[in-house]
Amino acid sequence: MIPPQEASARRREIEDKLKQEEETLSFIRDSLEKSDQLTKNMVSILSSFESRLMKLENSIIPVHKQTENLQRLQENVEKTLSCLDHVISYYHVASDTEKIIKEGPTGRLEEYLGSMAKIQKAVEYFQDNSPDSPELNKVKLLFERGKESLESEFRGLMTWHSKVVSPVLILDLISGEDELEAQEEVPLEHLPEGVLQDVICISRWLVEYGRNQDFMNVYYQIRSSQLERSVKGLKEHFRKSSSSSGVPYSPAIPNKRKDTPTKKPIKRPGTIRKAQNLLKQYSQHGLDGKKGGSNLIPLEGRDDMLDVETDAYIHCISAFVKLAQSEYQLLMGVIPEHHQKRTFDSLIQDALDGLMLEGENIVSAARKAIIRHDFSAVLTVFPILRHLKQTKPEFDQVLQGTAASTKNKLPSLITSMETVGAKALEDFADNIKNDPDKEYNMPKDGTVHELTSNAILFLQQLLDFQETAGAMLASQETSSSATSYSSEFSKRLLSTYICKVLGNLQLNLLSKSKVYEDPALSAVFLHNNYNYILKALEKSELIQLVAVTQKSAERSYREHIEQQIQTYQRSWLKVTDYLAEKNLPVFQPGVKLRDKERQMIKERFKGFNDGLEELCKIQKAWAIPDTEQRDRIRQAQKNIVKETYGAFLHRYSNVPFTKNPEKYIKYRVEQVGDMIDRLFDTSA
């Protein structure tokens, strides 16, 4: 049972909570009444706003539509006025631009082209909208006049500012190729930069708007003339330089022994001059006689001229390649792409034809020289042909895209030169074999014949052109393998050819030697020529070339030389035979000789003395140019004669075979040796 105090406290707590809840409920009722009143007021306001907004919309929409119509009308008016202004401007183009067109584009190309653009638009407008308008004819005439002025300006700029490339600049360009290989190549300035840009602008306008291709003909004609003049100027430079100083300006490129193609070989050929120098060199080494040796006619004046012409032509070929490359670079900026190859083909024709004609003239001159047996002149073909072959890859690259007839010009010239070169080689070998000059041009002293020196000098020239000469010979081969011959094949052909020439020379020398009545002089003659050939082969690479197909050539020449020395030594038998012991009287010391025995001894002394004097007199005028060989032959003969004469003299010098011994014993042994030492010495 709950105590009375706790129950009373619990009742009071409950009554307090109930009172609070009643107060809260009263507050909520008051708030709801206020909210309802506010809601009614808001609904009333919104209804009033909606009514007023509807009234405003009904008033504004008509005004907006009217304003929009007015704006559209204004825009139409403005467009109409703009169109009228645009149309009216076409009617003023002629008057606005006539003065500029009349004065021409010189010095103000950009402004001029701007005026031409206005005129062109006017022409298009009148053609589309008023084809019968007199204004159309007016702007058309003005446009044509402007186009003619641009064409004239193009021609003028090309004519006035195109530069001929100076010879010195060309030579520097050629000679500096290897040095500049690692650097960026600097193009030649054919036109000043500002002028070039104007030319390019005009050409583009003429193609795009002028519908004109005549300027391309103007371009190639002017540039063709400059290219041709540049090449001719280089050639003239060589002629003038050679006539004034004897040595034209030429890049110093080392002379290479073999003509293995290199990238850009430019060198002075020096073929004929080199032959003369070789002849002098062999003279200094005792391979040519002092008197009656070689009857070569000095051709240095003519040979120098041939060298200059050859040198100039070789340089002109290289110059053409470099200049043509430069011309194509220039052309690509001026001429439209689809016209570039044709225009370039026309541009290079005159210069190329000039070079090809000059090459054909060289071939023609070589043919005439072959008929005259002037093979030294034919040698000019070799360096030119070698250079043409080395330059052909660059030629082919430059001529890409040109007509077939243009591309075939250089191969045709190369074929002609190979043919004439092969003909020269063939005729030279035949000429060596069949040279008929046996009596009138034989050296009286038995020294080296002109035919020998000429043959060796000619073969020496082939050393510088081994691959070229080998290719010439291979080009005439009819076998299928010859169409793709290798360098080894060419080398074997050249070796075979050299052996053929040497064989023909040997046969001819044997025939010529029979002209001499004295077998000893004939032997000296053959000895000198064989020795000359052997020494010349040994002092050059000819011996290596010969050995390719004939291993024993060197030994064979040495055997021939020894054989001729033995033949010569037999000429002394008629002297030494008088000193032989056969048929000599046998006597005892103190026993008086009989008259027959004394007479026999006298005859032996007299025969020896007369024979010695005769031989020394005759053979002193003979020549053995090689000092080593001359001393060797003298010494060998001196040893034989001195030994034989010394023994004979020792045996009979104290024999009383005569009352006048000095009449028969004319020479001491040393004197005999001295006399033999003066053999082959025309100055003694």
XYZ file of C-alpha atoms in Angstrom:
684
model
C 0.000 0.000 0.000
C 1.417 3.423 -1.049
C 1.966 5.814 1.739
C -0.334 8.849 1.710
C 2.526 11.346 1.312
C 3.911 9.741 -1.873
C 0.452 9.556 -3.454
C -0.156 13.250 -2.810
C 3.226 14.168 -4.368
C 2.523 12.035 -7.425
C -0.873 13.734 -7.959
C 0.625 17.215 -7.821
C 3.290 16.198 -10.454
C 0.645 14.886 -12.799
C -1.482 18.007 -12.458
C 1.558 20.219 -13.266
C 2.250 18.300 -16.485
C -1.358 18.476 -17.522
C -1.385 22.237 -17.097
C 1.724 22.570 -19.273
C 0.176 20.470 -22.045
C -2.955 22.600 -22.045
C -0.864 25.740 -22.421
C 1.045 24.201 -25.380
C -2.176 23.190 -27.097
C -3.534 26.688 -26.714
C -0.382 28.103 -28.377
C -0.660 25.739 -31.340
C -4.291 26.735 -31.932
C -3.375 30.390 -31.988
C -0.530 29.705 -34.479
C -2.782 27.762 -36.847
C -5.298 30.569 -36.887
C -2.593 33.086 -37.789
C -1.220 30.783 -40.526
C -4.633 30.415 -42.083
C -5.045 34.174 -42.107
C -1.616 34.659 -43.789
C -2.438 32.031 -46.408
C -5.630 33.768 -47.305
C -3.794 37.068 -47.647
C -1.087 35.475 -49.954
C -3.653 33.863 -52.181
C -5.362 37.200 -52.531
C -2.081 38.942 -53.477
C -1.120 36.233 -56.060
C -4.503 36.412 -57.660
C -4.180 40.154 -57.979
C -0.602 39.802 -59.462
C -1.730 37.251 -62.010
C -4.482 39.528 -63.165
C -2.145 42.468 -63.562
C 0.538 40.356 -65.383
C -1.988 39.166 -67.898
C -2.984 42.730 -68.572
C 0.708 43.689 -69.084
C 1.342 40.812 -71.475
C -1.620 41.738 -73.529
C -0.175 45.249 -73.825
C 3.578 44.359 -74.538
C 3.318 41.592 -77.155
C 1.926 43.849 -79.917
C 4.654 46.420 -79.186
C 7.367 43.728 -79.376
C 6.150 42.426 -82.680
C 6.083 45.882 -84.127
C 9.624 46.599 -82.908
C 10.886 43.336 -84.426
C 9.398 44.244 -87.762
C 11.033 47.634 -87.613
C 14.452 46.047 -86.875
C 14.104 43.663 -89.817
C 13.247 46.532 -92.076
C 16.302 48.426 -90.859
C 18.574 45.426 -91.524
C 17.189 45.034 -95.018
C 17.819 48.677 -95.707
C 21.400 48.388 -94.439
C 22.045 45.268 -96.535
C 20.605 46.940 -99.550
C 22.817 49.972 -99.017
C 25.847 47.714 -98.533
C 25.118 45.817 -101.735
C 24.671 49.078 -103.548
C 28.007 50.300 -102.217
C 29.671 47.023 -103.271
C 28.194 47.163 -106.739
C 29.032 50.829 -107.101
C 32.642 50.040 -106.061
C 33.019 47.809 -109.137
C 32.145 50.766 -111.294
C 34.940 52.720 -109.624
C 37.620 49.945 -109.857
C 38.811 51.058 -113.268
C 39.305 54.662 -112.244
C 40.804 53.716 -108.877
C 43.396 51.279 -110.276
C 44.123 52.694 -113.727
C 46.993 54.869 -112.547
C 48.672 52.022 -110.644
C 48.339 49.657 -113.597
C 49.657 52.274 -115.966
C 52.738 52.944 -113.822
C 53.557 49.228 -113.617
C 54.567 46.872 -110.800
C 58.217 47.869 -110.521
C 59.077 48.619 -106.922
C 55.555 48.003 -105.569
C 54.605 44.500 -106.580
C 52.401 43.810 -103.551
C 50.289 46.923 -104.149
C 50.123 46.129 -107.853
C 48.903 42.580 -107.263
C 46.298 43.972 -104.857
C 44.977 46.224 -107.625
C 44.957 43.288 -110.051
C 42.879 41.323 -107.555
C 40.302 44.154 -107.473
C 40.184 44.291 -111.257
C 39.759 40.547 -111.499
C 36.794 40.622 -109.074
C 35.218 43.431 -111.097
C 35.599 41.368 -114.260
C 33.939 38.401 -112.595
C 31.061 40.576 -111.291
C 30.265 42.175 -114.623
C 30.561 38.819 -116.433
C 28.041 37.290 -114.037
C 25.657 40.227 -113.648
C 26.074 42.583 -116.551
C 27.862 40.884 -119.462
C 26.767 43.640 -121.876
C 28.004 46.438 -119.669
C 30.662 48.753 -121.154
C 32.335 48.585 -117.765
C 33.130 44.916 -118.421
C 35.214 45.733 -121.491
C 36.942 48.489 -119.593
C 38.053 46.315 -116.687
C 38.916 43.480 -119.076
C 41.270 45.723 -121.017
C 42.753 46.968 -117.770
C 43.238 43.382 -116.562
C 44.994 42.368 -119.794
C 47.201 45.427 -119.618
C 48.084 44.571 -116.028
C 48.857 40.970 -116.955
C 51.117 42.112 -119.791
C 52.905 44.407 -117.353
C 53.441 41.511 -114.979
C 54.780 39.356 -117.812
C 57.072 42.188 -118.824
C 58.174 42.639 -115.226
C 58.915 38.919 -114.971
C 61.019 39.043 -118.125
C 62.757 42.192 -116.954
C 63.606 40.827 -113.519
C 64.946 37.617 -115.020
C 66.939 39.486 -117.668
C 68.368 42.254 -115.519
C 69.212 40.258 -112.432
C 70.170 36.792 -113.712
C 73.859 36.333 -113.013
C 76.469 34.363 -114.945
C 78.407 32.254 -112.434
C 82.061 33.288 -112.463
C 84.688 30.664 -113.431
C 86.520 31.060 -110.141
C 83.304 30.450 -108.189
C 82.553 27.368 -110.283
C 86.059 25.999 -109.732
C 85.803 26.633 -106.015
C 82.439 24.849 -106.016
C 83.925 21.842 -107.825
C 87.164 21.655 -105.878
C 85.483 22.213 -102.535
C 83.026 19.331 -102.869
C 85.004 16.894 -100.745
C 85.798 19.525 -98.127
C 82.153 20.609 -97.896
C 80.827 17.071 -97.853
C 80.156 17.151 -94.151
C 78.702 20.651 -94.280
C 75.445 21.946 -95.672
C 75.983 22.946 -99.264
C 75.450 26.638 -99.903
C 73.402 27.198 -103.090
C 74.572 29.570 -105.760
C 72.791 32.937 -105.844
C 71.530 33.164 -109.399
C 69.126 35.983 -108.441
C 69.142 38.407 -105.490
C 66.814 37.186 -102.750
C 64.386 40.107 -103.050
C 64.172 39.737 -106.818
C 63.685 35.988 -106.502
C 60.705 36.480 -104.195
C 59.147 38.926 -106.677
C 59.704 36.450 -109.510
C 58.049 33.691 -107.488
C 55.051 35.928 -106.658
C 54.578 36.901 -110.298
C 54.893 33.308 -111.534
C 52.307 32.093 -109.026
C 49.904 34.882 -109.999
C 50.350 34.175 -113.710
C 49.630 30.484 -113.166
C 46.668 30.936 -110.826
C 44.990 34.043 -112.206
C 46.709 34.917 -115.462
C 46.109 31.509 -117.042
C 49.457 32.024 -118.768
C 52.342 29.602 -119.341
C 54.389 31.765 -121.689
C 56.467 33.002 -118.785
C 57.871 29.452 -118.434
C 59.356 29.758 -121.917
C 60.790 33.123 -120.967
C 62.228 31.584 -117.824
C 63.971 28.639 -119.481
C 65.272 30.751 -122.367
C 66.918 33.276 -120.042
C 68.243 30.692 -117.589
C 69.405 28.467 -120.448
C 71.439 31.354 -121.827
C 72.979 32.009 -118.401
C 73.826 28.337 -117.915
C 75.451 28.114 -121.333
C 77.387 31.340 -120.767
C 78.607 30.116 -117.376
C 79.975 26.897 -118.894
C 81.542 28.734 -121.828
C 83.007 31.301 -119.456
C 84.772 28.524 -117.561
C 86.219 27.145 -120.778
C 87.373 30.590 -121.873
C 88.930 31.080 -118.434
C 91.131 28.040 -119.012
C 92.210 29.261 -122.437
C 93.059 32.762 -121.262
C 94.833 31.546 -118.144
C 96.904 29.041 -120.094
C 97.894 31.597 -122.746
C 98.877 34.223 -120.179
C 100.442 32.209 -117.378
C 100.658 28.727 -118.829
C 98.867 27.251 -115.823
C 95.124 27.851 -115.515
C 93.477 28.149 -112.159
C 92.588 24.618 -111.254
C 91.645 22.858 -108.060
C 94.586 21.011 -106.538
C 93.306 17.474 -106.471
C 95.941 14.747 -105.932
C 96.649 12.623 -108.983
C 95.605 9.034 -108.388
C 97.413 6.181 -110.072
C 94.345 4.111 -110.862
C 91.090 5.421 -112.143
C 88.896 3.634 -109.649
C 85.767 5.790 -109.557
C 85.624 8.176 -106.636
C 82.847 10.494 -105.671
C 84.021 13.631 -107.369
C 87.422 13.322 -108.927
C 88.576 16.452 -110.694
C 92.153 16.501 -111.815
C 94.251 17.772 -114.628
C 94.906 14.886 -117.006
C 98.364 15.874 -118.237
C 98.559 12.881 -120.576
C 100.881 14.146 -123.297
C 102.893 16.356 -120.976
C 103.302 13.402 -118.659
C 104.703 11.320 -121.507
C 107.330 13.973 -122.194
C 108.216 14.094 -118.503
C 108.562 10.339 -118.369
C 110.896 10.451 -121.346
C 113.049 13.042 -119.573
C 112.989 10.909 -116.424
C 114.243 7.861 -118.277
C 116.930 9.938 -119.935
C 118.197 10.958 -116.495
C 118.334 7.303 -115.462
C 120.286 6.327 -118.533
C 117.503 4.638 -120.415
C 117.760 6.884 -123.419
C 120.799 7.769 -125.432
C 122.541 11.109 -125.635
C 122.816 10.859 -129.357
C 120.726 9.121 -131.919
C 118.412 7.808 -129.213
C 114.792 8.591 -129.616
C 113.673 10.596 -132.586
C 110.583 11.946 -130.814
C 109.631 15.295 -132.249
C 109.066 17.864 -129.477
C 105.341 18.418 -129.313
C 105.199 20.347 -126.071
C 103.422 23.364 -127.527
C 100.700 21.286 -129.082
C 100.574 18.912 -126.121
C 100.096 21.799 -123.688
C 97.191 22.988 -125.800
C 95.690 19.478 -125.814
C 96.092 19.337 -122.052
C 94.330 22.677 -121.624
C 91.463 21.647 -123.905
C 91.106 18.296 -122.156
C 91.332 19.874 -118.732
C 88.811 22.536 -119.657
C 86.348 19.962 -121.023
C 86.580 17.794 -117.911
C 85.960 20.793 -115.675
C 83.073 21.949 -117.878
C 81.409 18.542 -117.476
C 81.617 18.807 -113.690
C 80.537 22.444 -113.829
C 77.472 21.522 -115.892
C 76.397 18.946 -113.293
C 76.739 21.385 -110.389
C 75.125 24.273 -112.253
C 72.269 22.080 -113.510
C 71.604 20.906 -109.954
C 71.541 24.526 -108.814
C 69.254 25.523 -111.699
C 66.776 22.819 -110.740
C 66.706 24.050 -107.160
C 65.974 27.561 -108.437
C 63.376 26.306 -110.895
C 61.382 24.412 -108.238
C 60.499 27.689 -106.528
C 59.435 29.466 -109.720
C 57.823 26.881 -112.011
C 54.692 24.856 -111.054
C 55.487 21.297 -110.079
C 53.846 19.578 -113.045
C 55.826 21.767 -115.469
C 59.215 21.522 -113.735
C 60.684 18.501 -115.553
C 59.691 19.733 -119.003
C 60.974 23.248 -118.350
C 64.227 21.900 -116.899
C 64.661 19.642 -119.920
C 64.379 22.662 -122.218
C 66.591 24.788 -119.970
C 69.639 22.490 -120.062
C 69.465 21.543 -123.746
C 71.764 24.212 -125.195
C 74.522 23.762 -122.607
C 74.227 19.966 -122.744
C 74.205 19.896 -126.548
C 77.284 22.125 -126.578
C 79.159 19.738 -124.303
C 78.033 16.684 -126.241
C 79.008 18.324 -129.549
C 82.416 19.170 -128.151
C 82.747 15.574 -126.982
C 81.841 14.291 -130.443
C 84.419 16.674 -131.917
C 86.997 15.126 -129.592
C 85.936 11.686 -130.826
C 86.155 12.871 -134.447
C 89.605 14.377 -133.854
C 90.680 11.101 -132.241
C 89.524 9.151 -135.299
C 91.547 11.428 -137.566
C 94.549 11.092 -135.256
C 94.260 7.291 -135.484
C 94.377 7.526 -139.275
C 97.557 9.641 -138.966
C 98.940 7.165 -136.384
C 99.139 10.072 -133.951
C 98.281 8.051 -130.877
C 99.471 10.686 -128.424
C 96.501 12.825 -129.491
C 94.152 9.873 -128.946
C 95.229 9.730 -125.307
C 93.102 12.805 -124.620
C 90.050 10.541 -124.883
C 91.106 8.467 -121.866
C 90.874 11.069 -119.066
C 87.684 12.473 -120.572
C 86.063 9.054 -120.819
C 87.108 8.183 -117.282
C 85.608 11.412 -115.965
C 82.383 10.951 -117.933
C 81.935 7.504 -116.411
C 82.670 8.767 -112.923
C 80.232 11.651 -113.384
C 77.497 9.552 -115.011
C 75.655 8.702 -111.729
C 75.330 12.423 -110.967
C 74.315 13.086 -114.575
C 71.600 10.452 -114.344
C 70.340 11.904 -111.080
C 70.228 15.434 -112.494
C 68.424 14.289 -115.636
C 65.708 12.319 -113.839
C 62.363 13.036 -115.414
C 63.791 14.538 -118.607
C 63.065 13.129 -122.045
C 64.671 9.835 -123.061
C 66.601 11.617 -125.812
C 68.171 13.880 -123.176
C 69.073 10.994 -120.895
C 70.691 9.049 -123.734
C 73.100 11.790 -124.807
C 75.817 11.046 -122.288
C 75.670 7.223 -122.668
C 75.875 7.706 -126.432
C 78.986 9.862 -126.070
C 80.549 7.337 -123.678
C 79.894 4.561 -126.197
C 81.496 6.613 -128.991
C 84.561 7.293 -126.864
C 84.869 3.652 -125.855
C 84.647 2.624 -129.479
C 87.254 5.093 -130.697
C 89.479 4.285 -127.712
C 89.302 0.558 -128.453
C 90.051 1.332 -132.104
C 93.081 3.382 -131.060
C 94.383 0.561 -128.883
C 93.898 -1.962 -131.663
C 95.527 0.222 -134.318
C 98.403 1.118 -132.003
C 99.201 -2.579 -131.492
C 99.010 -3.178 -135.253
C 101.135 -0.112 -135.939
C 103.818 -1.389 -133.553
C 103.828 -4.696 -135.380
C 103.776 -3.349 -138.918
C 105.836 -0.160 -138.618
C 107.656 -0.193 -142.004
C 110.311 2.386 -141.187
C 113.426 0.208 -141.090
C 116.199 2.068 -142.898
C 115.648 5.802 -142.752
C 114.950 6.130 -139.053
C 117.341 3.561 -137.594
C 119.748 4.978 -134.971
C 123.297 4.717 -136.309
C 124.675 4.158 -132.825
C 122.323 1.282 -132.046
C 120.510 3.060 -129.238
C 116.820 2.872 -128.290
C 114.544 3.206 -131.285
C 111.798 5.799 -131.388
C 109.267 3.011 -131.834
C 110.338 1.479 -128.514
C 110.192 4.719 -126.549
C 106.860 5.631 -128.112
C 105.392 2.218 -127.333
C 106.567 2.280 -123.714
C 105.376 5.840 -123.194
C 101.983 4.965 -124.627
C 101.674 1.964 -122.336
C 102.775 4.127 -119.417
C 99.754 6.332 -120.005
C 97.464 3.343 -119.670
C 98.559 2.960 -116.048
C 96.536 6.029 -115.147
C 93.536 4.648 -117.011
C 93.624 0.936 -116.284
C 89.907 0.479 -115.716
C 89.047 2.856 -118.544
C 91.313 1.088 -121.041
C 90.168 -2.315 -119.785
C 86.538 -1.273 -120.204
C 87.316 -0.087 -123.747
C 88.706 -3.508 -124.611
C 85.842 -5.274 -122.828
C 83.269 -3.188 -124.685
C 84.440 -4.753 -127.939
C 84.114 -8.304 -126.643
C 81.259 -10.230 -128.264
C 80.983 -12.864 -125.543
C 77.945 -12.790 -123.308
C 80.137 -12.439 -120.234
C 81.466 -9.160 -121.573
C 78.143 -7.481 -120.972
C 78.714 -7.666 -117.239
C 82.483 -7.645 -117.078
C 84.258 -7.269 -113.776
C 87.310 -5.205 -112.954
C 89.336 -8.443 -112.863
C 88.121 -9.307 -116.345
C 89.103 -5.838 -117.575
C 92.506 -6.153 -115.919
C 93.204 -9.435 -117.669
C 92.162 -7.957 -120.995
C 94.498 -5.013 -120.461
C 97.334 -7.334 -119.445
C 96.780 -9.410 -122.561
C 96.796 -6.248 -124.651
C 100.059 -4.967 -123.127
C 101.686 -8.348 -123.716
C 100.469 -8.207 -127.300
C 102.008 -4.767 -127.821
C 105.294 -5.884 -126.273
C 105.275 -9.021 -128.422
C 104.626 -6.983 -131.555
C 107.373 -4.588 -130.549
C 109.850 -7.413 -130.068
C 109.067 -8.868 -133.477
C 109.445 -5.462 -135.130
C 112.750 -4.801 -133.368
C 114.093 -8.143 -134.555
C 113.103 -7.208 -138.087
C 114.641 -3.766 -137.795
C 117.880 -5.137 -136.340
C 118.546 -6.941 -139.602
C 119.062 -3.577 -141.260
C 122.482 -3.373 -139.573
C 125.220 -5.078 -141.590
C 127.319 -5.557 -138.458
C 125.872 -8.341 -136.267
C 127.517 -6.751 -133.232
C 125.716 -3.433 -133.803
C 122.501 -5.376 -134.317
C 123.087 -7.060 -130.971
C 123.815 -3.708 -129.278
C 120.605 -2.317 -130.784
C 118.497 -5.223 -129.522
C 120.253 -5.138 -126.155
C 119.505 -1.431 -125.714
C 115.861 -1.796 -126.663
C 115.268 -4.900 -124.568
C 117.012 -3.291 -121.612
C 114.987 -0.098 -122.066
C 111.760 -2.101 -122.094
C 112.710 -4.149 -119.031
C 113.812 -1.131 -116.983
C 110.696 0.801 -117.991
C 108.505 -2.128 -116.952
C 110.307 -2.463 -113.632
C 110.144 1.250 -112.838
C 106.366 1.283 -113.223
C 103.359 -0.894 -112.534
C 103.485 -2.271 -116.046
C 105.435 -5.297 -114.847
C 102.603 -6.180 -112.432
C 100.065 -5.832 -115.222
C 102.120 -7.986 -117.580
C 102.519 -10.609 -114.854
C 98.732 -11.037 -114.647
C 98.827 -13.112 -117.844
C 102.561 -13.672 -118.431
C 104.503 -14.618 -115.315
C 107.839 -15.175 -117.046
C 108.074 -11.892 -118.938
C 110.805 -10.419 -116.749
C 112.953 -13.540 -116.939
C 112.434 -13.741 -120.675
C 113.707 -10.175 -121.213
C 116.748 -10.836 -119.064
C 117.540 -13.908 -121.147
C 117.188 -11.885 -124.353
C 119.513 -9.226 -122.959
C 122.157 -11.813 -122.012
C 121.838 -13.432 -125.392
C 122.530 -10.127 -127.159
C 125.527 -9.439 -124.897
C 126.977 -12.802 -125.879
C 126.346 -12.041 -129.535
C 128.134 -8.715 -129.138
C 131.100 -10.346 -127.371
C 131.571 -12.659 -130.330
C 132.531 -9.600 -132.382
C 135.797 -9.522 -130.421
C 136.734 -13.047 -131.437
C 138.325 -11.757 -134.634
C 140.655 -9.745 -132.385
C 141.337 -12.304 -129.698
C 141.679 -15.149 -132.212
C 145.031 -13.641 -133.230
C 146.174 -14.294 -129.685
C 145.004 -17.916 -129.559
C 147.698 -20.536 -128.956
C 146.715 -22.723 -131.865
C 149.182 -22.710 -134.758
C 151.677 -20.701 -132.724
C 155.331 -21.844 -133.035
C 156.892 -23.750 -130.193
C 160.352 -22.567 -129.410
C 163.041 -23.239 -126.906
C 164.664 -20.415 -124.974
C 167.940 -19.385 -126.579
C 167.024 -21.078 -129.854
C 166.876 -18.774 -132.846
C 163.457 -18.516 -134.501
C 163.046 -19.341 -138.098
C 161.830 -16.704 -140.540
C 158.461 -18.408 -140.889
C 157.966 -18.381 -137.124
C 158.983 -14.741 -136.777
C 156.602 -13.776 -139.574
C 153.751 -15.633 -137.878
C 154.322 -13.757 -134.598
C 154.469 -10.449 -136.442
C 151.188 -11.214 -138.193
C 149.546 -12.092 -134.889
C 150.610 -8.803 -133.270
C 149.651 -6.805 -136.364
C 146.297 -8.550 -136.680
C 145.529 -7.875 -132.999
C 146.586 -4.232 -133.221
C 144.612 -3.566 -136.380
C 141.532 -5.385 -135.121
C 141.686 -3.617 -131.759
C 142.004 -0.204 -133.363
C 139.256 -0.903 -135.865
C 136.810 -2.202 -133.288
C 137.534 0.613 -130.833
C 137.096 3.183 -133.579
C 133.787 1.688 -134.719
C 132.327 0.792 -131.350
C 133.278 4.067 -129.742
C 130.479 5.617 -131.838
C 127.965 3.076 -130.644
C 125.784 3.812 -127.656
C 124.691 1.896 -124.582
C 122.693 4.528 -122.648
C 122.281 2.462 -119.479
C 125.367 3.279 -117.389
C 125.168 0.064 -115.420
C 124.904 -2.091 -118.518
C 127.595 -0.087 -120.328
C 130.073 -0.513 -117.481
C 129.229 -4.183 -117.154
C 129.766 -4.929 -120.857
C 132.967 -2.892 -120.950
C 134.346 -4.629 -117.869
C 133.510 -8.113 -119.102
C 135.107 -7.429 -122.497
C 138.074 -5.724 -120.908
C 138.730 -8.714 -118.656
C 138.655 -11.138 -121.586
C 140.863 -9.076 -123.890
C 143.332 -8.014 -121.208
C 143.720 -11.557 -119.981
C 144.246 -12.943 -123.467
C 146.513 -10.110 -124.601
C 148.444 -10.153 -121.330
C 149.206 -13.848 -121.697
C 150.222 -13.407 -125.324
C 152.385 -10.398 -124.521
C 154.041 -12.191 -121.640
C 154.903 -15.055 -123.930
C 156.374 -13.099 -126.825
C 157.484 -9.712 -125.489
C 161.010 -11.035 -124.828
C 161.176 -13.215 -127.943
C 163.466 -11.725 -130.612
C 160.981 -11.958 -133.449
C 161.768 -8.484 -134.842
C 164.414 -5.796 -134.771
C 161.623 -3.150 -134.215
C 159.481 -4.524 -131.361
C 157.746 -1.174 -130.836
C 156.265 -1.518 -134.319
C 154.380 -4.638 -133.258
C 154.071 -4.311 -129.514
C 152.178 -1.024 -129.719
C 150.036 -1.267 -126.564
C 150.562 -2.189 -123.012
C 147.868 -4.247 -121.290
C 146.646 -1.178 -119.379
C 146.385 0.774 -122.615
C 144.203 -1.912 -124.122
C 141.945 -1.686 -121.068
C 141.772 2.095 -121.400
C 140.813 1.792 -125.056
C 137.971 -0.601 -124.209
C 136.851 1.766 -121.425
C 136.222 4.374 -124.098
C 133.817 2.166 -126.031
C 130.223 3.470 -126.393
C 131.385 6.978 -125.480
C 130.916 9.468 -128.283
C 132.439 12.218 -126.175
C 135.781 10.381 -125.827
